[in-house]
C-alpha positions as YAML, in Angstrom:
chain: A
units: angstrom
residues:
- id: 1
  name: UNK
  ca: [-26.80, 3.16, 10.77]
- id: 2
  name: UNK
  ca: [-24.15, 0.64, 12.29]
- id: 3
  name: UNK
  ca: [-20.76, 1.49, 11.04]
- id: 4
  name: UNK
  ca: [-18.63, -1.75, 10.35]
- id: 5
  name: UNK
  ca: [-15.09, -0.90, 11.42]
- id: 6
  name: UNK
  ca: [-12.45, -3.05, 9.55]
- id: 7
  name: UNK
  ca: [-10.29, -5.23, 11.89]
- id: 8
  name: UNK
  ca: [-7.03, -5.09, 9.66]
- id: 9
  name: UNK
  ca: [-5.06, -7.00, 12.15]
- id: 10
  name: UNK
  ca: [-7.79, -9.77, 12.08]
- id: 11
  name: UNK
  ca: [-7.01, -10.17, 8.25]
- id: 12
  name: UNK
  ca: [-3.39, -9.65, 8.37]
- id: 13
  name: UNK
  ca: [-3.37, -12.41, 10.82]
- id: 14
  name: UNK
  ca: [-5.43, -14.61, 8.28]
- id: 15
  name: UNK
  ca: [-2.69, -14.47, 5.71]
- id: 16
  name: UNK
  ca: [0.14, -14.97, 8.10]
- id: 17
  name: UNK
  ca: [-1.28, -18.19, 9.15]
- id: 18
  name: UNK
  ca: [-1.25, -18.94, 5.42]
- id: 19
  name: UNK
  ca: [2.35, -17.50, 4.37]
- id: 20
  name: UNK
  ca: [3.56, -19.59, 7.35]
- id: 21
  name: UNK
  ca: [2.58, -22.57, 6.10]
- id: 22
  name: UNK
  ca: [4.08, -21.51, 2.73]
- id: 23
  name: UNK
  ca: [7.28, -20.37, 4.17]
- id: 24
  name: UNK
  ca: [7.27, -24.33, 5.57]
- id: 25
  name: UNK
  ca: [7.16, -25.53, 2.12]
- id: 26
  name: UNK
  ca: [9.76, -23.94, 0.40]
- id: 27
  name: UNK
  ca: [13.42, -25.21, -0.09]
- id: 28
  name: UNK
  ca: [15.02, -21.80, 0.78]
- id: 29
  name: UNK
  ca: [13.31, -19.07, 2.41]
- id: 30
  name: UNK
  ca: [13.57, -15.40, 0.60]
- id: 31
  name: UNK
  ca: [14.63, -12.24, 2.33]
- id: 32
  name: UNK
  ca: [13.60, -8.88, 1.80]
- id: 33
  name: UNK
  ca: [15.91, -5.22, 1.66]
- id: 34
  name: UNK
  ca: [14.41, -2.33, 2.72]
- id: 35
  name: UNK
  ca: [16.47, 1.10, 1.55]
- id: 36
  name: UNK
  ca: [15.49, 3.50, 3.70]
- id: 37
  name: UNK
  ca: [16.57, 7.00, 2.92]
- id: 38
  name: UNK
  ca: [16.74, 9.55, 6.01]
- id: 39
  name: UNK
  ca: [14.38, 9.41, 8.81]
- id: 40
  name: UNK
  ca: [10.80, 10.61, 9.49]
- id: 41
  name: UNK
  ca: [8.65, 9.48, 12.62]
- id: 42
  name: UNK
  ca: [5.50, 7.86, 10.67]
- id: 43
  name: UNK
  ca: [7.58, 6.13, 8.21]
- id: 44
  name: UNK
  ca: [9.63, 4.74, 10.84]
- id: 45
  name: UNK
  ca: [6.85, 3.53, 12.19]
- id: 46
  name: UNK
  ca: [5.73, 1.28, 9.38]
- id: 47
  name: UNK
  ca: [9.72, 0.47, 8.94]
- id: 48
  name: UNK
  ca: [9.89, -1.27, 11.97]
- id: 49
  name: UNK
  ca: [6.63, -2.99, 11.76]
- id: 50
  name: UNK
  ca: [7.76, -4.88, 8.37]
- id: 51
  name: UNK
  ca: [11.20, -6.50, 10.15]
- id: 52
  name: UNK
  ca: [8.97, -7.68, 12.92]
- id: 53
  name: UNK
  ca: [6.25, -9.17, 10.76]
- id: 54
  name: UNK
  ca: [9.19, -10.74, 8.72]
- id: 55
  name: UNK
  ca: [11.16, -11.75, 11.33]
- id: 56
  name: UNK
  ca: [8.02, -13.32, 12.90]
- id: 57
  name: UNK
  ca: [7.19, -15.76, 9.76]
- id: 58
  name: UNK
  ca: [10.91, -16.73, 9.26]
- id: 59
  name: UNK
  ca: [11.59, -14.35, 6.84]
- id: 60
  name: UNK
  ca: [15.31, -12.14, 7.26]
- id: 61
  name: UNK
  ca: [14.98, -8.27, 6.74]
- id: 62
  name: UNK
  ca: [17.70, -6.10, 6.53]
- id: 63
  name: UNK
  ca: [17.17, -2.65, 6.80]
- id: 64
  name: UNK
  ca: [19.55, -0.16, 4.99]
- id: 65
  name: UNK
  ca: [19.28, 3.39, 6.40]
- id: 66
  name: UNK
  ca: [21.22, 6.24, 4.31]
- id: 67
  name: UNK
  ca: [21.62, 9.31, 4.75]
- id: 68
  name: UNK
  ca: [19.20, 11.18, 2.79]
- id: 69
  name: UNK
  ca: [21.93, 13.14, 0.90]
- id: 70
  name: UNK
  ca: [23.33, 10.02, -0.87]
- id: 71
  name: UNK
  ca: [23.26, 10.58, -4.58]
- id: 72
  name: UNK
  ca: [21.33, 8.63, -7.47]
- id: 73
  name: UNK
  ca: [24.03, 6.92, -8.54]
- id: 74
  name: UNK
  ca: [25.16, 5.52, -5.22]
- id: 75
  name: UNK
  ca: [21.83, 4.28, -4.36]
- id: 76
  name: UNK
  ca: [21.07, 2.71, -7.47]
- id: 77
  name: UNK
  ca: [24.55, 1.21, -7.32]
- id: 78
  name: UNK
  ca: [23.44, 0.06, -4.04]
- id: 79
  name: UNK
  ca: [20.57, -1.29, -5.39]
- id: 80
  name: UNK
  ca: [22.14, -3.35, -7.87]
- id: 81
  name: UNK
  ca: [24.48, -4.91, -5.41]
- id: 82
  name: UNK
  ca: [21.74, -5.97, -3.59]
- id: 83
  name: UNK
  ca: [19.75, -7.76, -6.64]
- id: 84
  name: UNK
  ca: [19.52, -11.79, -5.85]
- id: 85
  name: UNK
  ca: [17.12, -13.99, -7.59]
- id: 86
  name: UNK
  ca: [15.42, -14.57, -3.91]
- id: 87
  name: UNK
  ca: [15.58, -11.11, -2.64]
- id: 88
  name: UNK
  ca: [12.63, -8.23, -2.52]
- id: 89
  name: UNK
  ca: [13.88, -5.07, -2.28]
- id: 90
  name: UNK
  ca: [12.16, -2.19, -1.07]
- id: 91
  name: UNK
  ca: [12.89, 1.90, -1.94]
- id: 92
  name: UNK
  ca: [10.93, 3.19, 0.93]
- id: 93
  name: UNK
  ca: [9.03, 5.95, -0.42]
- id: 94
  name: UNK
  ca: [9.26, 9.00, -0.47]
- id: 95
  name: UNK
  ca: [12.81, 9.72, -1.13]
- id: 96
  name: UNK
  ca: [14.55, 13.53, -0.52]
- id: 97
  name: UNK
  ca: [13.53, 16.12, -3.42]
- id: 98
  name: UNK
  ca: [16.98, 15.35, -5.65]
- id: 99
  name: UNK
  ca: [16.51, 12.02, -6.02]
- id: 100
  name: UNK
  ca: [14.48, 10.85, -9.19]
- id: 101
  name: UNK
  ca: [11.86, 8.03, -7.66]
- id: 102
  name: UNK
  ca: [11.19, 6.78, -11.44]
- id: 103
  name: UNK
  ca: [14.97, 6.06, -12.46]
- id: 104
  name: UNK
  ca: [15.71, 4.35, -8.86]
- id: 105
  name: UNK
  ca: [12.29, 2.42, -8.74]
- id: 106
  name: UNK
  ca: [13.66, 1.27, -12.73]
- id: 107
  name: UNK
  ca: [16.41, -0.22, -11.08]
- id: 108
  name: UNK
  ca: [14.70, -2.51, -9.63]
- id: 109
  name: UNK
  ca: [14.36, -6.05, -11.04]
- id: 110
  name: UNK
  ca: [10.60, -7.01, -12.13]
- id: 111
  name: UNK
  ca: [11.41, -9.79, -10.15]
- id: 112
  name: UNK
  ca: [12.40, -8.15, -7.19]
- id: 113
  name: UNK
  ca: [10.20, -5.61, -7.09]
- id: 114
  name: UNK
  ca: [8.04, -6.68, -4.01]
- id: 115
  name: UNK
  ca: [6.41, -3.61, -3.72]
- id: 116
  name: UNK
  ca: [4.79, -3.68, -7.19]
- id: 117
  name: UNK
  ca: [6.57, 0.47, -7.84]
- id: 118
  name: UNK
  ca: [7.39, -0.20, -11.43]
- id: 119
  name: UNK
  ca: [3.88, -0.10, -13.40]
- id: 120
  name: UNK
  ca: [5.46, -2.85, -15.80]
- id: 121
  name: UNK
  ca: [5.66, -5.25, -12.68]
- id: 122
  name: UNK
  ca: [2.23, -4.49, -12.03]
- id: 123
  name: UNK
  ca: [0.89, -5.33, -15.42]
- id: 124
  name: UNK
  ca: [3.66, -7.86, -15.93]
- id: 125
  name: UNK
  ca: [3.66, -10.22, -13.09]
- id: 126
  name: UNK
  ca: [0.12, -8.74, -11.29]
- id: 127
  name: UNK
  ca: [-2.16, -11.64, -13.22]
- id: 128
  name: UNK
  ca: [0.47, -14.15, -13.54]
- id: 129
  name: UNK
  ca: [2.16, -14.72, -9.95]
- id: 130
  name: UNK
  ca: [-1.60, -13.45, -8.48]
- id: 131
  name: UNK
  ca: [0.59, -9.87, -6.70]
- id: 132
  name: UNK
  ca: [-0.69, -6.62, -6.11]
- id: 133
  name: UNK
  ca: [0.67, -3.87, -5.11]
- id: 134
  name: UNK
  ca: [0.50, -4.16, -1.37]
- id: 135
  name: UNK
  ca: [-1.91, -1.14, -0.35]
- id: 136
  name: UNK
  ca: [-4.13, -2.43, -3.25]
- id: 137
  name: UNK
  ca: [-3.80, -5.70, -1.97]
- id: 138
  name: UNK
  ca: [-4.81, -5.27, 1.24]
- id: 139
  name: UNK
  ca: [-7.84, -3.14, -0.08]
- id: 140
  name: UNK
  ca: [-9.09, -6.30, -2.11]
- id: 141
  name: UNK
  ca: [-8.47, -8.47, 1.08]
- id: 142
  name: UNK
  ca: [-10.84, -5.80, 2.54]
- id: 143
  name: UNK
  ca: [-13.72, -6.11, -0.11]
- id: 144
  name: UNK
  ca: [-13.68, -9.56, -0.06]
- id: 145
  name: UNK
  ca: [-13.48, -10.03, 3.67]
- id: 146
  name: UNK
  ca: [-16.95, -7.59, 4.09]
- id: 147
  name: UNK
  ca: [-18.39, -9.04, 0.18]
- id: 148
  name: UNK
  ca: [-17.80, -5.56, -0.71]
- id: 149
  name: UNK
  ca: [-19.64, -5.73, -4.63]
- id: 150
  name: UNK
  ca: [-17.59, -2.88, -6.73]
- id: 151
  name: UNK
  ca: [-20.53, -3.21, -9.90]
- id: 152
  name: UNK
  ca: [-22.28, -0.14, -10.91]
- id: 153
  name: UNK
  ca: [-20.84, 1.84, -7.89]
- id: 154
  name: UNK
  ca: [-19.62, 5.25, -8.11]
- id: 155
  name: UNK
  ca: [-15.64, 4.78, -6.96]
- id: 156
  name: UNK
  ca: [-13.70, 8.03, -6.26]
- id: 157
  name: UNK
  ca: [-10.17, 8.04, -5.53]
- id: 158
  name: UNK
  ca: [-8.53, 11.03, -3.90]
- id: 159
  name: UNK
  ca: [-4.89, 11.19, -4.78]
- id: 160
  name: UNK
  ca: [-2.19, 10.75, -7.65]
- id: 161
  name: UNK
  ca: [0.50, 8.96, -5.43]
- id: 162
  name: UNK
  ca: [2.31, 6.08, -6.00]
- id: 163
  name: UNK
  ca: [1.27, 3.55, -3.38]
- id: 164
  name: UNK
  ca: [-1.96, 4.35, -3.27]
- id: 165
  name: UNK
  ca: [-3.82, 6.33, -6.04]
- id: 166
  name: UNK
  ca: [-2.15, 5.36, -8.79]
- id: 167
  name: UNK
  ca: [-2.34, 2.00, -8.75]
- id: 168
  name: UNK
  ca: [-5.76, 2.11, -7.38]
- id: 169
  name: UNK
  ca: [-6.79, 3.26, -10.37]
- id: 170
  name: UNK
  ca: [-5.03, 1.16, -12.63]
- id: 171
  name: UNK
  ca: [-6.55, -2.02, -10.73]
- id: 172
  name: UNK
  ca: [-9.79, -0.21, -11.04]
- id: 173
  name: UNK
  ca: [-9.09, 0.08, -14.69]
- id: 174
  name: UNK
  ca: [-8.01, -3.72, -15.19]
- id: 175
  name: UNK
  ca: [-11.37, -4.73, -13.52]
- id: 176
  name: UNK
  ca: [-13.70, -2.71, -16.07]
- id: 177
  name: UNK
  ca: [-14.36, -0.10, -14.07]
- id: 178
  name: UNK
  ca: [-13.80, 3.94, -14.38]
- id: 179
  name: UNK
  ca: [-13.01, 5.37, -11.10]
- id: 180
  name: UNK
  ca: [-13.01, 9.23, -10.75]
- id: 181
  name: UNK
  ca: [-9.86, 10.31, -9.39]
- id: 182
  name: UNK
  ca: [-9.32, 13.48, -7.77]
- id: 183
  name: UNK
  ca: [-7.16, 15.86, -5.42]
- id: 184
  name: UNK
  ca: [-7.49, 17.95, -3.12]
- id: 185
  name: UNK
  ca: [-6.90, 20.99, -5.57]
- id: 186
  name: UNK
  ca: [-9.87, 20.04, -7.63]
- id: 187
  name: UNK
  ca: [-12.70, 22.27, -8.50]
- id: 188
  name: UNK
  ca: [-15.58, 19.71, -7.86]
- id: 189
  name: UNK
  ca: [-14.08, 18.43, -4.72]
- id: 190
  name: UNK
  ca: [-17.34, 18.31, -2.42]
- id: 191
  name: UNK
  ca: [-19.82, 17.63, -5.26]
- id: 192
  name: UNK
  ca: [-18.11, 14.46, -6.47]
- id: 193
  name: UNK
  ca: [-17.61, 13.09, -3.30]
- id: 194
  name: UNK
  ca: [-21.16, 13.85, -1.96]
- id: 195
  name: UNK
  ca: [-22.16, 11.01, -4.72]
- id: 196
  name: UNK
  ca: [-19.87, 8.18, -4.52]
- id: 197
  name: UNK
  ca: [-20.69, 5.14, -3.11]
- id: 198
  name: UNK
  ca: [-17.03, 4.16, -2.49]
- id: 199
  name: UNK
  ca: [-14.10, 6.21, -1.48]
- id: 200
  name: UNK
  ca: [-10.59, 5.33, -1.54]
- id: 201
  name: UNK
  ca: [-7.94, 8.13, 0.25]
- id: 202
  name: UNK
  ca: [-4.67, 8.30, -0.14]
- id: 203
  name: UNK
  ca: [-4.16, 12.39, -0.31]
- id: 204
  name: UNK
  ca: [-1.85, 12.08, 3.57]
- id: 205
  name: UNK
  ca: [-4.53, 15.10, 4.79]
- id: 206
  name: UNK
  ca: [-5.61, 14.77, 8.21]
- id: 207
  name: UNK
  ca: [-9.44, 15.07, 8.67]
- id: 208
  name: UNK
  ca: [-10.15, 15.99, 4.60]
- id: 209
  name: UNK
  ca: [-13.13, 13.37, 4.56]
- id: 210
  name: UNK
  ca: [-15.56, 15.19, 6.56]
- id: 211
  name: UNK
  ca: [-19.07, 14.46, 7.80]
- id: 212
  name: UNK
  ca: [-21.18, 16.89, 5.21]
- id: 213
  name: UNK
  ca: [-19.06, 15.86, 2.39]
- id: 214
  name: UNK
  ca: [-20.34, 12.39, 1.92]
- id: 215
  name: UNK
  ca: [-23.76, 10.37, 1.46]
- id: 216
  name: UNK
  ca: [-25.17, 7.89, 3.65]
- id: 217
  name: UNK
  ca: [-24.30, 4.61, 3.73]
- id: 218
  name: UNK
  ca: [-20.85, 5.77, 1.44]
- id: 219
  name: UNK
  ca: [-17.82, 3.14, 2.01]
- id: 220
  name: UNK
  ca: [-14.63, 4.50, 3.50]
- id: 221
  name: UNK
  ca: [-11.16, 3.29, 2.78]
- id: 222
  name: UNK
  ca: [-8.83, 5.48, 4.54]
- id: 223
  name: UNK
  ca: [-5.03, 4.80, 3.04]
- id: 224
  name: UNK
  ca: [-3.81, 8.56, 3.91]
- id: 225
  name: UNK
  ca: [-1.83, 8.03, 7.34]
- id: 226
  name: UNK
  ca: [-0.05, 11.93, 8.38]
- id: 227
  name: UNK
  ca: [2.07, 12.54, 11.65]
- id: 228
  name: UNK
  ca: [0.25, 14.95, 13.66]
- id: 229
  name: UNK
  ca: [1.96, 15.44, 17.48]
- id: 230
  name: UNK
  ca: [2.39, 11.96, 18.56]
- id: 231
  name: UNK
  ca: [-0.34, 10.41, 16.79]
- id: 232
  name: UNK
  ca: [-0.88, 8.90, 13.43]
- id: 233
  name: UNK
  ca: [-4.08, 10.17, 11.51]
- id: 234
  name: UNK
  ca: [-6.04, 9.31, 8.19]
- id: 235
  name: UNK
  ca: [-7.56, 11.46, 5.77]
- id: 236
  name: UNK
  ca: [-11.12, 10.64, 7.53]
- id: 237
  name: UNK
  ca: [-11.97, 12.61, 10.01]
- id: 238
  name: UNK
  ca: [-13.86, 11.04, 13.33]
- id: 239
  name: UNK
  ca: [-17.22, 12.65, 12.97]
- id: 240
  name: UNK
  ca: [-17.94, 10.14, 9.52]
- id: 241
  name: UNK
  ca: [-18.84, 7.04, 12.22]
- id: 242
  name: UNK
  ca: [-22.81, 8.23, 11.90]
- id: 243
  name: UNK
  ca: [-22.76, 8.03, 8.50]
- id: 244
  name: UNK
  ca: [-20.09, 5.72, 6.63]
- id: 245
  name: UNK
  ca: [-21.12, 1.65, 6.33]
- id: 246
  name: UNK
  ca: [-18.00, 0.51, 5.93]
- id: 247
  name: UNK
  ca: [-14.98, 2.38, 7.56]
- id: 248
  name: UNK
  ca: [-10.65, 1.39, 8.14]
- id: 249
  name: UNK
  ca: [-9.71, 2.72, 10.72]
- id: 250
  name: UNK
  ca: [-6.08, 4.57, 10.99]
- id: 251
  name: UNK
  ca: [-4.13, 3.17, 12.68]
- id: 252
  name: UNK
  ca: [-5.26, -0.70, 12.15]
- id: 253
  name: UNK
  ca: [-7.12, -0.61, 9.62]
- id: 254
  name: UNK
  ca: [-5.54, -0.77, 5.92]
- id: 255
  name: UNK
  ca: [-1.83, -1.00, 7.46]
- id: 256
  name: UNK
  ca: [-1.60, -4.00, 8.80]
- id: 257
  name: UNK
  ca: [-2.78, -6.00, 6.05]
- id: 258
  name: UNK
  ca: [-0.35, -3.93, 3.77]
- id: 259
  name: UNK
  ca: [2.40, -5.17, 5.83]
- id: 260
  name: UNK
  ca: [1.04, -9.01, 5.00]
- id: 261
  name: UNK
  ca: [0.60, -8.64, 1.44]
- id: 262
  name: UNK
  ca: [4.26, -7.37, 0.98]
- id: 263
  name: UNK
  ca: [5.19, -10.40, 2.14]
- id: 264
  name: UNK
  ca: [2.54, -12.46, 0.57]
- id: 265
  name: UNK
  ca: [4.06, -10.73, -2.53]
- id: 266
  name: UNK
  ca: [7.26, -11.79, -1.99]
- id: 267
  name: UNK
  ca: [6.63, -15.26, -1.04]
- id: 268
  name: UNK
  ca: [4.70, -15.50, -4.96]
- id: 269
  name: UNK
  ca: [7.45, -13.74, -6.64]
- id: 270
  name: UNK
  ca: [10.00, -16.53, -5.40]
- id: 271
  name: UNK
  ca: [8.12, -19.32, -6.85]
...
C-alpha cells in the first residue's frame, strides 16, 4: 500500500495566499497577544513559529512571557488589559499546576478568543463567523485537501485535552457523528483501535500508535507532538508507513496548518 504523507506546509501556504489577500482588504489590520507562561523547548518552538507567520502576512504579534509563578489574578488582570475589539489573545497552553486554565480561558472575550478555548466560543461563533478551533481546523483542511469522506467510518480519538481531543469530539458531535474517545489508561486500548478506520491523536506519547495496533488501510492524524532529546515526535510511531493510507507527519504535518488557521480565525473574528 502507498502511504499518502500530508504536506501541511503545502496547505498552510494555500491559506496564507488567501489571508493575504484578506489582510489587503481590510481598513485596519488586527493583532494578536500571545501570554506565554514560563518556558518549555517544544512550546517555544510553536511560539516562535506564530510571530513569524504573523509577522509575514502583516499581522503584529506581541509575545508576553511571565514567569510561570505569576498568580491568577495578575494574569487575568493582564488579560483584561489587553482586551481590544481587534485583538486575539492567546493563553498558551498548558499553564503551571496553580493556575486554573478554565477561570483564565473565561476571561477571555468570545470575541477575542482566537484560539476557540472557551467551548461557548466554539458553539457560539464556530457556525456563524465559519472558525474552528485551530488544530480542528487544520484537520478539516486535511480531509478536504485528500476528500477524506468521514460517513459510516469508525473515528477514534485518543485523548481528553483541550486543543485537541476535546474539541475533536465536539466537532465530531456537531457533524452527526459518534466518535469513540479514549486514553491511554483505557481497558480496550488495542481492540478499539485495531477497528477504526480513522484515528485522531492528541495523547503527547511518543510512538503509542504502533504497527500491530491498527488495520490496514486505517487513516492517521497525528496531533500529539512530545520533546524527546532534540527532536520533536508524534504519538505515531515510524514503523505505521506499511500500513496507514493516509498519514501527518510530525513535524509538518498538522502544525503548520494550525499555525494558519489561528490566523485565519482571527482575520473572521474581526469582521
Amino acid at each position: 500500500m502507498q502511504t499518502q504523507i500530508v504536506d501541511g506546509k503545502k496547505i498552510r501556504d494555500k491559506i496564507k495566499e488567501d489571508l493575504i489577500l484578506d489582510i489587503s482588504n481590510m481598513d485596519s489590520k488586527p493583532k494578536l497577544v500571545l501570554f506565554y507562561i514560563g518556558n518549555n523547548p517544544v512550546i517555544d518552538v510553536f511560539v516562535n513559529l506564530k510571530k513569524k507567520f504573523g509577522e509575514s502576512i502583516g499581522i503584529a504579534v506581541e509575545i508576553i512571557n511571565l514567569d510561570e509563578s505569576i498568580s491568577e489574578n495578575e494574569l487575568i488582570e493582564k488579560i483584561k488589559n489587553s482586551v481590544d475589539k481587534n485583538t486575539g489573545i492567546i493563553v498558551q497552553l498548558p499553564l503551571p499546576k496553580h493556575l486554573d486554565q478554565e477561570k483564565i480561558i473565561s476571561n477571555i472575550p468570545q470575541d477575542n478568543d482566537t484560539d476557540l478555548l472557551r467551548e461557548d466560543t466554539f458553539i457560539n461563533l464556530g457556525k456563524e463567523k465559519g472558525v474552528l478551533p485551530p488544530v480542528i481546523g487544520a484537520i478539516d483542511e486535511i480531509f478536504k485537501e485528500y476528500s477524506v469522506d468521514l460517513k459510516d467510518k469508525k473515528i477514534v480519538i485518543i485523548g481528553k485535552g483541550r486543543l485537541v481531543g476535546d474539541p475533536a469530539r465536539i466537532w465530531l458531535e456537531g457533524l452527526g457523528i459518534r466518535p469513540t474517545v479514549l486514553t491511554r489508561s483505557s481497558m480496550d486500548f488495542n481492540e478499539v483501535l485495531l477497528n477504526a478506520d480513522i484515528v485522531i491523536s492528541g495523547a503527547g506519547s511518543p510512538g503509542l500508535i504502533k504497527n500491530d495496533n491498527i488495520k490496514d488501510g486505517v487513516i492517521l492524524i497525528d496531533a500529539g507532538t512530545s520533546e524527546v532529546g532534540v527532536k520533536i515526535l508524534g504519538d505515531v510511531d515510524s514503523g505505521v508507513l506499511s500500513k496507514a493510507s493516509l498519514l501527518t507527519p510530525v513535524p509538518g504535518g498538522i502544525g503548520p496548518i494550525t499555525i494558519a488557521v489561528l490566523f485565519r480565525n482571527l482575520i473572521r473574528l474581526n469582521r
